[in-house]
Coordinates of C-alpha atoms in Angstrom, one line a residue:
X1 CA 57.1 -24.6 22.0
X2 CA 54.7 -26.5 24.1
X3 CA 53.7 -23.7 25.9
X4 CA 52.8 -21.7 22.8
X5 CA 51.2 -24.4 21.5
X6 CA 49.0 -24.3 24.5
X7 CA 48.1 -20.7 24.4
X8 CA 47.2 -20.4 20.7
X9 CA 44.7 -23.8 21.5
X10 CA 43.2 -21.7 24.8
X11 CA 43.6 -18.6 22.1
X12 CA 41.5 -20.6 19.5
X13 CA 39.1 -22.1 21.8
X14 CA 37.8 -18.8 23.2
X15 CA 37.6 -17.3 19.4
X16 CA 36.0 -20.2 18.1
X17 CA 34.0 -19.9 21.3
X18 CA 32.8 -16.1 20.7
X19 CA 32.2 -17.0 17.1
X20 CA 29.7 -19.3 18.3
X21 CA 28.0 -17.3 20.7
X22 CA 28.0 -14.3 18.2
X23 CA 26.2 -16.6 15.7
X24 CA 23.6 -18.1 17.8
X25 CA 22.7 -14.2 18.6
X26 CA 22.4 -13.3 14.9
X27 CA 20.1 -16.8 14.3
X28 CA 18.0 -15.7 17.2
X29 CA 17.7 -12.2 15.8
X30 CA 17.0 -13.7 11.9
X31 CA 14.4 -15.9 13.7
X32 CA 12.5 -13.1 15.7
X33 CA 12.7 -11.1 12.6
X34 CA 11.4 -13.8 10.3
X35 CA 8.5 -14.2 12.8
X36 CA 7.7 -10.7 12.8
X37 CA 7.3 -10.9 9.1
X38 CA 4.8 -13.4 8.9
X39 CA 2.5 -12.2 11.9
X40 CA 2.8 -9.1 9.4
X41 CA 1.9 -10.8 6.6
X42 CA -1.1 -12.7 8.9
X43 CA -2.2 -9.1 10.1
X44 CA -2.3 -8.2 6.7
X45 CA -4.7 -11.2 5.3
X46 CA -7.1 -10.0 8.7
X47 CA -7.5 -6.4 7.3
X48 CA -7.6 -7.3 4.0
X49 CA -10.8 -9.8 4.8
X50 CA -11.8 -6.8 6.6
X51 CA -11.9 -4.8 3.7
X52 CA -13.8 -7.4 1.7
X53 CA -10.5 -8.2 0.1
X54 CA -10.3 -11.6 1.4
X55 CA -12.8 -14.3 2.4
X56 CA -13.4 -15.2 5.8
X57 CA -12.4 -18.7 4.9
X58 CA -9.1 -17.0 3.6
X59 CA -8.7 -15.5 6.8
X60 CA -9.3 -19.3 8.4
X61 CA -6.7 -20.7 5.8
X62 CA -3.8 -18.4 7.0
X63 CA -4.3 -18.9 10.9
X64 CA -3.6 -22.5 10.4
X65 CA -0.7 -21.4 8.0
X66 CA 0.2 -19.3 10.7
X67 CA 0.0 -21.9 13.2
X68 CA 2.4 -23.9 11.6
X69 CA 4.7 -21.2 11.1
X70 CA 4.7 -20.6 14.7
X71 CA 5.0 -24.5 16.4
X72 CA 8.2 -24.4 13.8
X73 CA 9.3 -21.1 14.8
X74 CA 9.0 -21.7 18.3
X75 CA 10.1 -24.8 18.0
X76 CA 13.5 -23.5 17.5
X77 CA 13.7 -20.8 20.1
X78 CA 10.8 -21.2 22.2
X79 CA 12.3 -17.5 23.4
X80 CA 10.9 -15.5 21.1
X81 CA 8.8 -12.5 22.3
X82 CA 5.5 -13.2 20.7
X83 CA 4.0 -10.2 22.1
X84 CA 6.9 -7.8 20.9
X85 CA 7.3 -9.3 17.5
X86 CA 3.0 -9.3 16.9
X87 CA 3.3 -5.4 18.4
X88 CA 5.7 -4.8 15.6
X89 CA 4.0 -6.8 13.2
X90 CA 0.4 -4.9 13.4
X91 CA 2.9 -1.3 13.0
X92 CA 4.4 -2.9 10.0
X93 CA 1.0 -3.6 8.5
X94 CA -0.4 0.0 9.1
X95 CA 2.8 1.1 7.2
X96 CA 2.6 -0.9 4.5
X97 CA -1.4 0.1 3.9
X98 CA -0.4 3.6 4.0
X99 CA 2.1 3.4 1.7
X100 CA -0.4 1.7 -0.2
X101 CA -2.4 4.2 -0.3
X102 CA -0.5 7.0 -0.5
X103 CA 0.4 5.3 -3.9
X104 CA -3.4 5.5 -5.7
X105 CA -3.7 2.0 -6.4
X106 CA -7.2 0.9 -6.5
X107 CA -7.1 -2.3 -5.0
X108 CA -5.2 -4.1 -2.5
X109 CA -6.6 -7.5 -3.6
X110 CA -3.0 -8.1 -5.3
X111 CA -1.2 -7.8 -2.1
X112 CA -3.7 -9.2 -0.1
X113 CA -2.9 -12.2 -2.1
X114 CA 0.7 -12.2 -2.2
X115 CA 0.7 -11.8 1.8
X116 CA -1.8 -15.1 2.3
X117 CA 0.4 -16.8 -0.7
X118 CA 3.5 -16.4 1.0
X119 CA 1.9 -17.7 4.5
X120 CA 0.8 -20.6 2.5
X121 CA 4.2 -21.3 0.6
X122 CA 6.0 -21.0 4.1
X123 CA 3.5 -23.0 6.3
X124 CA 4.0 -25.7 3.3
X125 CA 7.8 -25.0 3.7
X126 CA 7.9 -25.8 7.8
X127 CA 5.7 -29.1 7.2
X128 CA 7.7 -30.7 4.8
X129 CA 9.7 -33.6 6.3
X130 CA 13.2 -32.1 6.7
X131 CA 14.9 -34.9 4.0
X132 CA 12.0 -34.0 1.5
X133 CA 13.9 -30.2 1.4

């Protein structure tokens, strides 16, 4: 009895133990993917300015949003590939303006906005103190 006792603990130890592992793999993954979106979403306020969408000071507004976003990001897995993740962000952004385009709409000022909004709304998020969410 002891003995099986024993085994099923070992037995549940190295589940519990794989569960874990497994899980910190998928947070690591949701956080590099999170990331991606807002470089995205940053790349996507820069060509909008560039298209006279935007303001300049718009532009200045979302790097410090993005700044935030990144000290928090960071600060929970300071192994994030922040070369990878901007690579993909920038290809995500040329997607999106060509769907965009591809669509007829006339202006991208609408999306321009909702792309610095949700910088804004997620930089605000990161800052709050953590017992204020």
């Amino acid at each position: 009895m002891r003995l099986g006792a024993r085994r099923f603990g070992v037995w549940g130890l190295l589940v519990a133990g794989a569960g874990l592992m497994g899980t910190q793999a998928d947070a690591a993954i949701s956080l590099a993917v999170a990331l991606k979106n807002y470089y995205a979403e940053y790349e996507i306020v820069q060509q909008c300015a560039r298209q006279a969408q935007l303001s300049v000071e718009d532009v200045e507004t979302a790097g410090a949003a993005m700044a935030a976003i990144e000290k928090y990001y960071f600060g929970r897995d300071d192994g994030l590939n922040k070369a990878h993740l901007k690579k993909q962000a920038i290809a995500d952004k040329n997607d999106s303006f060509k769907i965009l385009e591809r669509s007829g709409e006339s202006g991208f000022r609408p999306y321009c906005q909702m792309s610095m909004n949700e910088l804004l709304r997620k930089a605000k998020e990161v800052e709050a103190p953590a017992g204020a969410q």
